[in-house]
Short mmCIF file of C-alpha atoms and ligand atoms in Angstrom, two decimals:
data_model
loop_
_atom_site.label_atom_id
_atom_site.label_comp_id
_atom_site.label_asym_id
_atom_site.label_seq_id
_atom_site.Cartn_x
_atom_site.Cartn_y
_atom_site.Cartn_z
CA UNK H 1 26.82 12.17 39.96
CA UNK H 2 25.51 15.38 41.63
CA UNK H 3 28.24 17.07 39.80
CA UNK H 4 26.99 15.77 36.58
CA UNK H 5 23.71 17.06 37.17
CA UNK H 6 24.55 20.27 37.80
CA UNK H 7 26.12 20.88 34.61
CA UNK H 8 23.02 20.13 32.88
CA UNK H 9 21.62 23.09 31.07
CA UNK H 10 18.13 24.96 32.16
CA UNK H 11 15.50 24.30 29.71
CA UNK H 12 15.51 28.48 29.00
CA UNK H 13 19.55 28.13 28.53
CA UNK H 14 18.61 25.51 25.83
CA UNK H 15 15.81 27.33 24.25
CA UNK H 16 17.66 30.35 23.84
CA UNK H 17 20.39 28.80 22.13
CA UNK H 18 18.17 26.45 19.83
CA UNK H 19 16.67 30.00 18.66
CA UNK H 20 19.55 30.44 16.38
CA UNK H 21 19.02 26.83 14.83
CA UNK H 22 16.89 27.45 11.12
CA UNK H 23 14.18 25.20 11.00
CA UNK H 24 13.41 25.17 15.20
CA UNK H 25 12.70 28.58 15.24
CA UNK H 26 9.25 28.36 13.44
CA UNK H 27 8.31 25.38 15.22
CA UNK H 28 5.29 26.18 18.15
CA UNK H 29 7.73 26.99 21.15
CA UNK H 30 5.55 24.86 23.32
CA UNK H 31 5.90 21.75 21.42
CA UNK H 32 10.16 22.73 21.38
CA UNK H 33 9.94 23.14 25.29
CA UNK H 34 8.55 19.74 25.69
CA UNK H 35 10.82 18.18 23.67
CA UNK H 36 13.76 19.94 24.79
CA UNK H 37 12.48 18.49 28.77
CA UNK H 38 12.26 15.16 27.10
CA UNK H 39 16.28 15.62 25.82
CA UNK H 40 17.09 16.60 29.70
CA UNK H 41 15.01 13.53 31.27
CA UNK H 42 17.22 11.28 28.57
CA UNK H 43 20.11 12.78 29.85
CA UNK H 44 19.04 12.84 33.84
CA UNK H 45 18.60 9.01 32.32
CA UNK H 46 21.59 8.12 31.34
CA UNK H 47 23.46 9.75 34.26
CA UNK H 48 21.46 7.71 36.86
CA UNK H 49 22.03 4.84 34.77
CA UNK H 50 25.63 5.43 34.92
CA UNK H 51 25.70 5.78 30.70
CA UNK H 52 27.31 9.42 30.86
CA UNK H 53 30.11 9.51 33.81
CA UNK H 54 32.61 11.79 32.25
CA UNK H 55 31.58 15.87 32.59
CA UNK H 56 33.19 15.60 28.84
CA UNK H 57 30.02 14.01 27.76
CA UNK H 58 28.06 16.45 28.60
CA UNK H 59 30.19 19.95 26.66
CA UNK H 60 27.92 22.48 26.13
CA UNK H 61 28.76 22.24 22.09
CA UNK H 62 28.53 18.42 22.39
CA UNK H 63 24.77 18.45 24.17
CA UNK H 64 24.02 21.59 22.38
CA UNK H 65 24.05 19.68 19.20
CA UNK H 66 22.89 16.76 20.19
CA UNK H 67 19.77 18.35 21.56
CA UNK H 68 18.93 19.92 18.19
CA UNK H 69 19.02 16.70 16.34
CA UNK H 70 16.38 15.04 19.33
CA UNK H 71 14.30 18.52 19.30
CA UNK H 72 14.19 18.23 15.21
CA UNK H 73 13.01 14.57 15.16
CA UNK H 74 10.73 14.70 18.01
CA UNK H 75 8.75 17.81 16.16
CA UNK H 76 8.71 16.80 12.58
CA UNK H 77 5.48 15.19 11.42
CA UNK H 78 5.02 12.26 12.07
CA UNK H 79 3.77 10.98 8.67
CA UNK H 80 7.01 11.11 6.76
CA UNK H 81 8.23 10.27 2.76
CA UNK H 82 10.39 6.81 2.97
CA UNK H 83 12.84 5.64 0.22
CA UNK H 84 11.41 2.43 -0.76
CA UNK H 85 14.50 0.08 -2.26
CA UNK H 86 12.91 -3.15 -0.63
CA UNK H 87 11.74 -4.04 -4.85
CA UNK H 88 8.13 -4.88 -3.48
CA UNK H 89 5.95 -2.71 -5.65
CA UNK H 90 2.92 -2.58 -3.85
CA UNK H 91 4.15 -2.38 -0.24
CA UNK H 92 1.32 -2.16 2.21
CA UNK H 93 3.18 -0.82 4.67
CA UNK H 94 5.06 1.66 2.31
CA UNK H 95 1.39 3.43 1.01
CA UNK H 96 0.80 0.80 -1.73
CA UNK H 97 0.72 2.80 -4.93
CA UNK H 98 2.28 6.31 -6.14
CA UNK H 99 0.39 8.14 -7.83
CA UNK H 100 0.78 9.17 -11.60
CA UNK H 101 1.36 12.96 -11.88
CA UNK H 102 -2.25 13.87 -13.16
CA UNK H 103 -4.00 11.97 -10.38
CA UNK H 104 -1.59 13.84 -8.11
CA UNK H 105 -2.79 17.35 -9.59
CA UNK H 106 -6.07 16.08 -9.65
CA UNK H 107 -6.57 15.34 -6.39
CA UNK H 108 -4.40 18.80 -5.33
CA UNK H 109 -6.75 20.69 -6.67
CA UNK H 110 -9.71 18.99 -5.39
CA UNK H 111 -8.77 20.06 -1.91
CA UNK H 112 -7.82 23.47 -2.90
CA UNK H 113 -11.11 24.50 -4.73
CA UNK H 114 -14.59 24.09 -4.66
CA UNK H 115 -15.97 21.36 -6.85
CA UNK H 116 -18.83 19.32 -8.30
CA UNK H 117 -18.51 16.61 -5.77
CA UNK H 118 -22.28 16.52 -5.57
CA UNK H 119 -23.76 18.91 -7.88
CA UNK H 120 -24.72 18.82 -11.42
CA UNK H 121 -23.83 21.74 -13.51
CA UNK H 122 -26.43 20.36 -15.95
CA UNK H 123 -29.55 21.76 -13.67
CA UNK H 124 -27.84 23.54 -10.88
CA UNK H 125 -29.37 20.68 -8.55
CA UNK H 126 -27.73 17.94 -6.14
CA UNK H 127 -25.28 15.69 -8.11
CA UNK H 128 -23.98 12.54 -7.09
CA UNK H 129 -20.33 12.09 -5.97
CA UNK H 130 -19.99 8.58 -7.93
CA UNK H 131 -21.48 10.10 -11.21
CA UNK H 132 -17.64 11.10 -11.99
CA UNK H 133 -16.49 7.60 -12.09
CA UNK H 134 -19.43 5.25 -13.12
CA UNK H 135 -19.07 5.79 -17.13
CA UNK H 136 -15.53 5.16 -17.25
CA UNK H 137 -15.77 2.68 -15.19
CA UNK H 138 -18.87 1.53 -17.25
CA UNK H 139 -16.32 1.69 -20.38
CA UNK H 140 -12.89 0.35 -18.72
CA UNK H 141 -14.87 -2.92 -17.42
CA UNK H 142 -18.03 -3.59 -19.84
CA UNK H 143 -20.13 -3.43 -16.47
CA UNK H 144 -23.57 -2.24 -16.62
CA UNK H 145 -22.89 -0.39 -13.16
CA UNK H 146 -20.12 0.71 -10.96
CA UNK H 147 -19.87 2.07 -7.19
CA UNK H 148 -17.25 2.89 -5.16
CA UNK H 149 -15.96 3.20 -1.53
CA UNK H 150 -13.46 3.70 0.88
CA UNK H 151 -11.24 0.17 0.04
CA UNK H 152 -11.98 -3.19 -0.92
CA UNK H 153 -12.74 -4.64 2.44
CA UNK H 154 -15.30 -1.93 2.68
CA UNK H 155 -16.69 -2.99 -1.30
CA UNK H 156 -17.11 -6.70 0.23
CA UNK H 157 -18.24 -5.83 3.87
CA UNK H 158 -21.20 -3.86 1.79
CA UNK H 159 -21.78 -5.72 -0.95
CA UNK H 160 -22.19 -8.90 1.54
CA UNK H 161 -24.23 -7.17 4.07
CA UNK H 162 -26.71 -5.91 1.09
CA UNK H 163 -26.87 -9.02 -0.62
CA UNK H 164 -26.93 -11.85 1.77
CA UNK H 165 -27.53 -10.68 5.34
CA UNK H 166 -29.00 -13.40 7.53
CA UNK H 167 -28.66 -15.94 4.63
CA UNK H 168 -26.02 -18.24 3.15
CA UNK H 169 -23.46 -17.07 0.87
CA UNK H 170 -21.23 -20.55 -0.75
CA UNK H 171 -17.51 -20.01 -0.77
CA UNK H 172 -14.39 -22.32 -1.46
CA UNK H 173 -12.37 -23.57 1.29
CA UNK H 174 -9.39 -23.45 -1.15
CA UNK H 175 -10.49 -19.52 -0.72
CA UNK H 176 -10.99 -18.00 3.01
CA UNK H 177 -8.17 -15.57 2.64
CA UNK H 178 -6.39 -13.52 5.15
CA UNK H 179 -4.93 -10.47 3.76
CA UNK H 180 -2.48 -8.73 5.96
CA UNK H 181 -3.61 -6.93 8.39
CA UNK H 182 -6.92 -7.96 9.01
CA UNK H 183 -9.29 -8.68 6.67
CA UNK H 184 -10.12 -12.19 6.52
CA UNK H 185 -13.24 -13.60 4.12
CA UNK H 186 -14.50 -15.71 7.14
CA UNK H 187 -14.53 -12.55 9.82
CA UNK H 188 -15.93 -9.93 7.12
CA UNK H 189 -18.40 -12.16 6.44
CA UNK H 190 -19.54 -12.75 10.35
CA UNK H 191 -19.60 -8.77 10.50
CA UNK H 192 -21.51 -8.79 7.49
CA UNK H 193 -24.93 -10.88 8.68
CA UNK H 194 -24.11 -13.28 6.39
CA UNK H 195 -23.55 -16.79 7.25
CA UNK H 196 -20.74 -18.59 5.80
CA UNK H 197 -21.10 -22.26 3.23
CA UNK H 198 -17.31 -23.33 3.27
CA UNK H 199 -17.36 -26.50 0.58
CA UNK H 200 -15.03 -28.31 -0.91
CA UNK H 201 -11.63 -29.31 0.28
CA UNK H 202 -8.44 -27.10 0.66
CA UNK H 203 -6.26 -27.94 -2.24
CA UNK H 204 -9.94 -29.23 -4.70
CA UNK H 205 -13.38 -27.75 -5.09
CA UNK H 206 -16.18 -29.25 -7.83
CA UNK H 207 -18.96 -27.76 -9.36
CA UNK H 208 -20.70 -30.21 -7.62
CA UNK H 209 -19.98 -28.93 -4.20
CA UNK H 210 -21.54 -25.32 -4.86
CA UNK H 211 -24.46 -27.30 -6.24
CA UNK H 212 -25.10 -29.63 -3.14
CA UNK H 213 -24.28 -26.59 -1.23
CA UNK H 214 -27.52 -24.53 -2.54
CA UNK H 215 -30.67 -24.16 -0.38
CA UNK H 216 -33.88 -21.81 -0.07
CA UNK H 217 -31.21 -19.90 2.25
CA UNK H 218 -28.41 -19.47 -0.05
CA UNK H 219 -28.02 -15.87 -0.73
CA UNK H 220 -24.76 -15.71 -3.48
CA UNK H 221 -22.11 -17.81 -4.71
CA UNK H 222 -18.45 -16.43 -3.94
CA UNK H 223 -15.27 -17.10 -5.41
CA UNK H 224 -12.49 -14.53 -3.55
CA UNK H 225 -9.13 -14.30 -6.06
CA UNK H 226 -6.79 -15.90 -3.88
CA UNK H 227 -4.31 -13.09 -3.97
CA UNK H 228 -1.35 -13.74 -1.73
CA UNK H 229 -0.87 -17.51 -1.63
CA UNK H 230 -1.03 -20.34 -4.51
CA UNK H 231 -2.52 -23.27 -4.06
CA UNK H 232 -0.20 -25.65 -6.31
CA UNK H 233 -0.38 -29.42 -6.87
CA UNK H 234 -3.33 -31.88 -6.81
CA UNK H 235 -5.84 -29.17 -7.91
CA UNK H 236 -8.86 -27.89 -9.14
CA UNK H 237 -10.79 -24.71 -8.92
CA UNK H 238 -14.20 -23.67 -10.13
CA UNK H 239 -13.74 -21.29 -13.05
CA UNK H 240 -16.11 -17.96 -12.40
CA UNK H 241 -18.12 -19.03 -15.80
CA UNK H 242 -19.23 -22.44 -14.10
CA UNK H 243 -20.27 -20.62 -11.35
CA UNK H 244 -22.05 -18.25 -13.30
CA UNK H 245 -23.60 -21.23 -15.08
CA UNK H 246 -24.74 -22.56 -11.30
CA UNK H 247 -26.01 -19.45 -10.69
CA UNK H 248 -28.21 -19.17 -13.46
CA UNK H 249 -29.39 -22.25 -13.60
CA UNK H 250 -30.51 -21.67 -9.13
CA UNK H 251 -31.52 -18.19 -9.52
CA UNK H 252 -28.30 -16.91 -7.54
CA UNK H 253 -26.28 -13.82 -8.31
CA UNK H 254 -22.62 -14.43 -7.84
CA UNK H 255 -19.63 -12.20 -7.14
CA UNK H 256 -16.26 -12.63 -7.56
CA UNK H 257 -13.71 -10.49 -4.91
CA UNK H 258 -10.92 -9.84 -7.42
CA UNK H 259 -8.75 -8.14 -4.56
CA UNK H 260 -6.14 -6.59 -6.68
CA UNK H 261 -8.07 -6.27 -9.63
CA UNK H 262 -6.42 -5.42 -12.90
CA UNK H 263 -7.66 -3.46 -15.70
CA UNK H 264 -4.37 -4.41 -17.67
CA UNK H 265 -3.94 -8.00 -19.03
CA UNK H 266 -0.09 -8.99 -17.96
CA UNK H 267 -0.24 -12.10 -20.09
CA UNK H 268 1.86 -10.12 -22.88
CA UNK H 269 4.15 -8.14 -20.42
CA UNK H 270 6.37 -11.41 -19.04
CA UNK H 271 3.96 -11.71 -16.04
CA UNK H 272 1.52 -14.19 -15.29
CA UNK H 273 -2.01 -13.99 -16.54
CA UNK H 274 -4.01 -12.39 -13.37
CA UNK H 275 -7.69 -12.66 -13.84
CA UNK H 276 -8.35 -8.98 -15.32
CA UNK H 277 -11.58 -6.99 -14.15
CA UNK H 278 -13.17 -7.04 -17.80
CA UNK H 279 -12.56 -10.75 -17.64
CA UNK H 280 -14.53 -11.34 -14.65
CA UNK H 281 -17.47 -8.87 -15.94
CA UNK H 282 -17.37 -10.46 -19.04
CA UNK H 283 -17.81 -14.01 -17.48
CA UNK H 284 -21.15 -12.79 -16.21
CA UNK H 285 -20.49 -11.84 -12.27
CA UNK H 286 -23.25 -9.98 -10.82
CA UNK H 287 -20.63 -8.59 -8.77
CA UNK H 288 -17.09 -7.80 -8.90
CA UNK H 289 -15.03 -5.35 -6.13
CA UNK H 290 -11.62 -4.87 -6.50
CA UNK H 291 -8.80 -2.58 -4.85
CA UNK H 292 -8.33 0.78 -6.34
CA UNK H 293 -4.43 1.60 -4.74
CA UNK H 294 -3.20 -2.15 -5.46
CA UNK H 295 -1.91 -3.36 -9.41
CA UNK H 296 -4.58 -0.55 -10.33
CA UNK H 297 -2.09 2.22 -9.24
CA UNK H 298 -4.22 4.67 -8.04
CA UNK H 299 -5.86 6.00 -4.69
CA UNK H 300 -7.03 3.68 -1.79
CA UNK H 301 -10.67 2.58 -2.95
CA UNK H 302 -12.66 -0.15 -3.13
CA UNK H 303 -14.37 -0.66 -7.01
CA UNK H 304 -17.93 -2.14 -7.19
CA UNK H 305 -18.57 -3.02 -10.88
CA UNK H 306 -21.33 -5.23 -12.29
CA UNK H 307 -25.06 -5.89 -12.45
CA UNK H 308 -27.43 -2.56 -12.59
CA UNK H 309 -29.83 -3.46 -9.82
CA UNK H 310 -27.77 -4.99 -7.74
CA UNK H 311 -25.43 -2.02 -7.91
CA UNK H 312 -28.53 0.31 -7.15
CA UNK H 313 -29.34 -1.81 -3.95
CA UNK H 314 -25.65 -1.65 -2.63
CA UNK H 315 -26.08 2.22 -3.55
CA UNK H 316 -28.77 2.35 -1.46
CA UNK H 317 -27.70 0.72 1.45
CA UNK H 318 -26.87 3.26 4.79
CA UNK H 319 -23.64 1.87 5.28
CA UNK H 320 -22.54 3.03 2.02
CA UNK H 321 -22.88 6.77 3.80
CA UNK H 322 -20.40 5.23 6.17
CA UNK H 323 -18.19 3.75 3.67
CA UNK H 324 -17.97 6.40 1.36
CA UNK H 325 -15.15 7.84 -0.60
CA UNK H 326 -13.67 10.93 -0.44
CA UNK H 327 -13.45 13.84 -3.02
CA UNK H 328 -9.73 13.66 -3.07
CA UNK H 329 -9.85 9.92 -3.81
CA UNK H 330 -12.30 10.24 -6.27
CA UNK H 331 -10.79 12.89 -8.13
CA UNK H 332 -7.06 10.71 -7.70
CA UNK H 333 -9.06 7.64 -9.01
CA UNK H 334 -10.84 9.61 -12.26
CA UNK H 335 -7.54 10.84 -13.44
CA UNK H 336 -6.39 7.81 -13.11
CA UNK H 337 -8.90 5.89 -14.62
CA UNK H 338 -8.51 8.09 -17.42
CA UNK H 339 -4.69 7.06 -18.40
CA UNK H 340 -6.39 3.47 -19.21
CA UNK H 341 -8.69 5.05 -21.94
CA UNK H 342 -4.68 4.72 -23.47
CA UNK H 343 -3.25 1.37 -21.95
CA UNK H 344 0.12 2.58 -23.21
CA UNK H 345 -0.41 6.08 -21.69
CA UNK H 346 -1.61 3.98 -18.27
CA UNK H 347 2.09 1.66 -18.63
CA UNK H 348 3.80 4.53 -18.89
CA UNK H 349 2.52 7.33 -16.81
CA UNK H 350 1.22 4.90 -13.69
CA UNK H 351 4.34 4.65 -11.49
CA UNK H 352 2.82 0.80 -10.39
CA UNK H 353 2.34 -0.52 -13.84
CA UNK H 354 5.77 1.50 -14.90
CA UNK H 355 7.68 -0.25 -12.24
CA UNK H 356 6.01 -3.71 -12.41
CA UNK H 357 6.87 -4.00 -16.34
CA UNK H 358 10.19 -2.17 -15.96
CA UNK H 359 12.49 -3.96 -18.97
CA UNK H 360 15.45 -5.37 -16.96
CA UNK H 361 17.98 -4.48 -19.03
CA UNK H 362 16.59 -1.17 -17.94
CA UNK H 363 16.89 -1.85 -14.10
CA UNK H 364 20.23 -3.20 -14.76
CA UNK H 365 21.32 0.17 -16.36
CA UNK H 366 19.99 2.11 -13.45
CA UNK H 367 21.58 -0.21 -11.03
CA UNK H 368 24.94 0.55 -12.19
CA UNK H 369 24.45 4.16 -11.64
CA UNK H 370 23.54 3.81 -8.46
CA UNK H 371 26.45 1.65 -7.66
CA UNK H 372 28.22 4.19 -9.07
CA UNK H 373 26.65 7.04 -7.05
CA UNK H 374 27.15 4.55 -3.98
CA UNK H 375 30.60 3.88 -4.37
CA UNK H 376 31.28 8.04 -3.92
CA UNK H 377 29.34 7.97 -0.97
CA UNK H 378 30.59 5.08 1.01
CA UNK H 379 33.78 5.64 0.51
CA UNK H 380 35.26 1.90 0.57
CA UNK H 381 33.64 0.94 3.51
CA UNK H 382 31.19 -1.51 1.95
CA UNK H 383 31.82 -3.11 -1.33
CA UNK H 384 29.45 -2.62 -3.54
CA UNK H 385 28.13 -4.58 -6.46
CA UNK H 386 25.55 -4.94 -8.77
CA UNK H 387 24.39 -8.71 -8.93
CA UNK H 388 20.81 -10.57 -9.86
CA UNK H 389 18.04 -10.86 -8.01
CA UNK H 390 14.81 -10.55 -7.92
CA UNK H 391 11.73 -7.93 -7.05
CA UNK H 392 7.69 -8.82 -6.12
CA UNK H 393 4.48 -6.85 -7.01
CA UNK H 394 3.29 -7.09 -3.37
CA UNK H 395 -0.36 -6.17 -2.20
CA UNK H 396 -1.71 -9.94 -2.80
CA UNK H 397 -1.14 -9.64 -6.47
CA UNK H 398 1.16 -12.31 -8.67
CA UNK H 399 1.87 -13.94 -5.39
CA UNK H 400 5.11 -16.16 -5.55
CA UNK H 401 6.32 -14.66 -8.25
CA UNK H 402 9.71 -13.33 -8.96
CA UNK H 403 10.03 -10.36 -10.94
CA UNK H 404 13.93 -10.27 -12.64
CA UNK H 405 15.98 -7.24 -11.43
CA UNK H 406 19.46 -6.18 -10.60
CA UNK H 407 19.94 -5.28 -6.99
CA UNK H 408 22.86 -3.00 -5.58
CA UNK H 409 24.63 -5.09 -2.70
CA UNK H 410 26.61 -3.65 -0.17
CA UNK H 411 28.77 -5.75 2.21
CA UNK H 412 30.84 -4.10 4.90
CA UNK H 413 34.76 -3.99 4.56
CA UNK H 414 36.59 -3.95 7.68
CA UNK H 415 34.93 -2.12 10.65
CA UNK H 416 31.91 -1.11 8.83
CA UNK H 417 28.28 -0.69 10.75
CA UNK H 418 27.18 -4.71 9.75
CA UNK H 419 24.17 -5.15 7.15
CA UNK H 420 21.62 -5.14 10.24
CA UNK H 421 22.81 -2.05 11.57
CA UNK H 422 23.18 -0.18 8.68
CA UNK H 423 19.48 -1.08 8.18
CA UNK H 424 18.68 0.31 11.37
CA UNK H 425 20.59 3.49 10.92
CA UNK H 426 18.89 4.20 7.57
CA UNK H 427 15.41 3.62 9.46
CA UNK H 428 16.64 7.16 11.21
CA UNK H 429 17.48 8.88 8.52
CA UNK H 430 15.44 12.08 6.79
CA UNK H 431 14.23 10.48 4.63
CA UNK H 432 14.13 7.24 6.05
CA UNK H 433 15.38 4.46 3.58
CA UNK H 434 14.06 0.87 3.49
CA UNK H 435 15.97 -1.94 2.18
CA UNK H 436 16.28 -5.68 2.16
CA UNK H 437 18.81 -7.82 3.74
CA UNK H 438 20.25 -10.91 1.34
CA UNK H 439 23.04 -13.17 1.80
CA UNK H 440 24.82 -11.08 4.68
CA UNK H 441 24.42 -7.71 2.43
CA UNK H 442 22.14 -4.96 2.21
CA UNK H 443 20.79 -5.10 -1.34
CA UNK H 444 18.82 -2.00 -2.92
CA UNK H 445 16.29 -2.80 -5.49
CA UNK H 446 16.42 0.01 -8.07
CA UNK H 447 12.44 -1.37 -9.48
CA UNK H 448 11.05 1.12 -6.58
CA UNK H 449 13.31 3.85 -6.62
CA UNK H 450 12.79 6.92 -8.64
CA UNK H 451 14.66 8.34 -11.02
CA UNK H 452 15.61 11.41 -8.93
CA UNK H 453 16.20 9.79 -6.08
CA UNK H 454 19.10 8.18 -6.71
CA UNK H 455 21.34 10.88 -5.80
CA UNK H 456 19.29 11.23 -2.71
CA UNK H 457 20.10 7.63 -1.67
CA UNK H 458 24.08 8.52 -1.68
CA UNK H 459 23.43 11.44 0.48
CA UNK H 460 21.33 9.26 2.98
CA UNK H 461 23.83 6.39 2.66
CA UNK H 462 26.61 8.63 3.83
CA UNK H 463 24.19 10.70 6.91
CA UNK H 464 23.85 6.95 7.78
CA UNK H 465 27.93 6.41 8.32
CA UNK H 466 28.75 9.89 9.17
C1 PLP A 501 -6.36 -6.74 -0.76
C2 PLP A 501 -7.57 -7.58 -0.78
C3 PLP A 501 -8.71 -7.17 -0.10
C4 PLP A 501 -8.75 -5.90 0.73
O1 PLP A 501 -8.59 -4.77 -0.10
P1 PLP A 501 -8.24 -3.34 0.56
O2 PLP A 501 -8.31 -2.41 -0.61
O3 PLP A 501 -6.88 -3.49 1.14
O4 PLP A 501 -9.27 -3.04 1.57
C5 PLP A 501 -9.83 -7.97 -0.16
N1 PLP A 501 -9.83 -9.12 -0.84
C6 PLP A 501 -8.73 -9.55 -1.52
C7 PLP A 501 -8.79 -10.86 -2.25
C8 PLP A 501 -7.56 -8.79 -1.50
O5 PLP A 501 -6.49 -9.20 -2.16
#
């Protein structure tokens, strides 16, 4: 063992010879020197532990590249691009939505120049940062207001603290929602002031039951979209036009938290008909927040449309100073509001909407070139087919619903890395790829890949075996 040790490298020895290696050599040397001691402890490691016992192991071409691989992953940023082939659309965990290439420049150039964040060019005076989204938003919705702010847990945290602080706001059992993460309507609304109604039963709520609900205290009537589960069966919900009626007829303003919130009505594009955000403003909600990075496809916000002074008093409010959005957001989310002045502009230029109505015929056509592509790259050690299957929206929107694609399956011939550890290798590759695993096979879903990246899945496919 204490001969091992001694033919360990001195951290200079290493540095020196790392100097040579493009990429490392622009790196902050202090930041290389602490990762090249980190590369030495592994190896002290793994001689202690009795992992390296041969001096072979430890040639200085052998650790020399070995060290440069660990010193170039443990300095790149941490906040890397992923291949996303898992098929979910909207994956949380993935960054939710890409944006379309004029909300990209958009929001590039907000950060590179001075703006009009808050400044009118009219008179020269103050401006207000939401005054760039409130009359398209005023158009894209039919709402006689709009706000927005950070996400749409922030949109409900505010618009229940504003509203209904130390009262009683009526909502749905059928409807306490966890989203992932989280938010949860019960917990936001305990951080909120406002004290929670629950009526009804799980699976069956009346009109009735917001009525008998309603006291001097009752602040606002609720109903949350319940965006990542159904509740199927022995039924029934209260439509957001009876509530409206109950509200009118009590006096109570009522808001509807649409989570994903579409501005485009699926009905006609083979999905399901999602409650869209002119619906709900049309139906006569005082309130309506929805998400501005889930089926919307654009930055993380949170949308407040809906009634003029009940906008102004959520406005108002100080948190909304602590919620607020930022100017690279809002320029993201004007550009992209902007592609829905042309709903076919917005279906083709919005990389969500894009993927989420991709025809499958065309998903099967691209799946077949990346089998293609695949089969190069792999070389016969998986076999590789294209076979059906099926993608999801993700983000809590068309929840149990299967979206038609062709996957790319890959099953390992002979003494191939299995489909678990071939997932874990691609977790470690630049760029990192995630897949699914199906029916003892790796399956890519081509719905979430880009067009050039195809290519660039072959190259990472074969990093992975190499
Ligand atoms: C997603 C969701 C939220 C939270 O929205 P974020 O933009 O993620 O903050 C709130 N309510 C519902 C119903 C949702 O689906």
């Amino acid at each position: 063992m204490q001969q091992l040790f001694r033919l360990l490298p001195s951290v200079d020895v290493v540095l020196a010879d790392l100097a040579a290696e493009a990429g490392l050599a622009a790196l902050p040397r202090a930041l290389v020197r602490d990762a090249v001691n980190d590369f030495l402890d592994g190896l002290r490691a793994d001689i202690k532990a009795g992992r390296i016992t041969d001096p072979a192991q430890l040639a200085p071409p052998l650790v020399g590249a070995q060290c440069a691989r660990f010193v170039a992953a443990a300095t790149r940023p941490h906040f890397r691009r992923v291949i996303n082939a898992t098929g979910v659309v909207v994956h949380t965990n993935l960054g939710r939505s890409l944006l379309a290439e004029p909300a990209i420049d958009a929001a590039a150039k907000a950060c590179a120049r001075y703006s009009n964040l808050e400044f009118d060019l009219a008179t020269g005076e103050r401006g207000s940062r939401y005054s760039h989204v409130v009359d398209i938003l005023r158009r894209l919705t039919g709402a006689e207001a709009a706000l927005v702010v950070n996400n749409n847990a922030a949109a409900v945290l505010i618009t229940l603290e504003t509203l209904a602080k130390g009262r009683e706001v009526v909502v749905s059992r059928g409807q306490l929602v966890e989203i992932g993460g989280s938010f949860r309507i019960p917990e936001v609304m305990a951080k909120s002031g406002a004290v929670l109604r629950e009526v009804g039963a799980t699976n069956r709520t009346h009109p009735r039951d917001y009525e008998n609900a309603i006291t001097e205290n009752t602040a606002l009537l609720l109903k949350v979209h319940t965006s990542n589960y159904r509740i199927v069966g022995f039924t029934k919900e209260v439509s957001l036009a009876e509530l409206v009626a109950i509200g009118r007829e009590r006096g109570l303003p009522v808001m509807e938290d649409l989570g994903s919130g579409n501005l485009t009505d699926f009905a006609g594009l083979g999905l399901p008909g999602e409650p869209t955000v002119q619906r709900a403003v049309a139906d006569g909600a005082d309130i309506v927040t929805f998400s501005g990075d889930k089926v919307l496809g654009g930055p993380q916000a949170g949308i407040i449309v809906g009634k003029a002074a009940a906008i102004e008093a959520i406005r108002k409010n100080p948190l909304n100073r602590a919620l607020r959005i930022d100017k690279m957001t809002l320029a993201a989310l004007e550009a992209t509001l902007r592609l829905y002045l042309d709903p076919e502009a917005a279906r083709r230029e919005i990389p969500t909407l894009a993927m989420m109505t991709a025809a499958p015929e065309a998903l099967a056509k691209k799946a077949r070139r990346l089998a293609t592509i695949l089969k190069k790259s792999l070389a016969g050690r998986y076999a590789v087919q294209t076979v059906p299957g099926a993608s999801r929206v993700g983000g809590g929107a068309f929840p149990e619903h299967d979206l038609p694609t062709t996957l790319v399956s890959l099953t390992p011939l002979g003494e191939a890395p299995t489909p678990d550890m071939l997932r874990q290798r691609l977790l470690a590759t630049d760029p990192p790829l995630v897949g699914r695993i199906e029916d003892g096979a790796f399956v890519l879903d081509p719905r979430t890949l880009l067009d050039d990246e195809l290519k660039l899945v072959g190259t990472v496919l074969s990093r992975a075996l190499a």
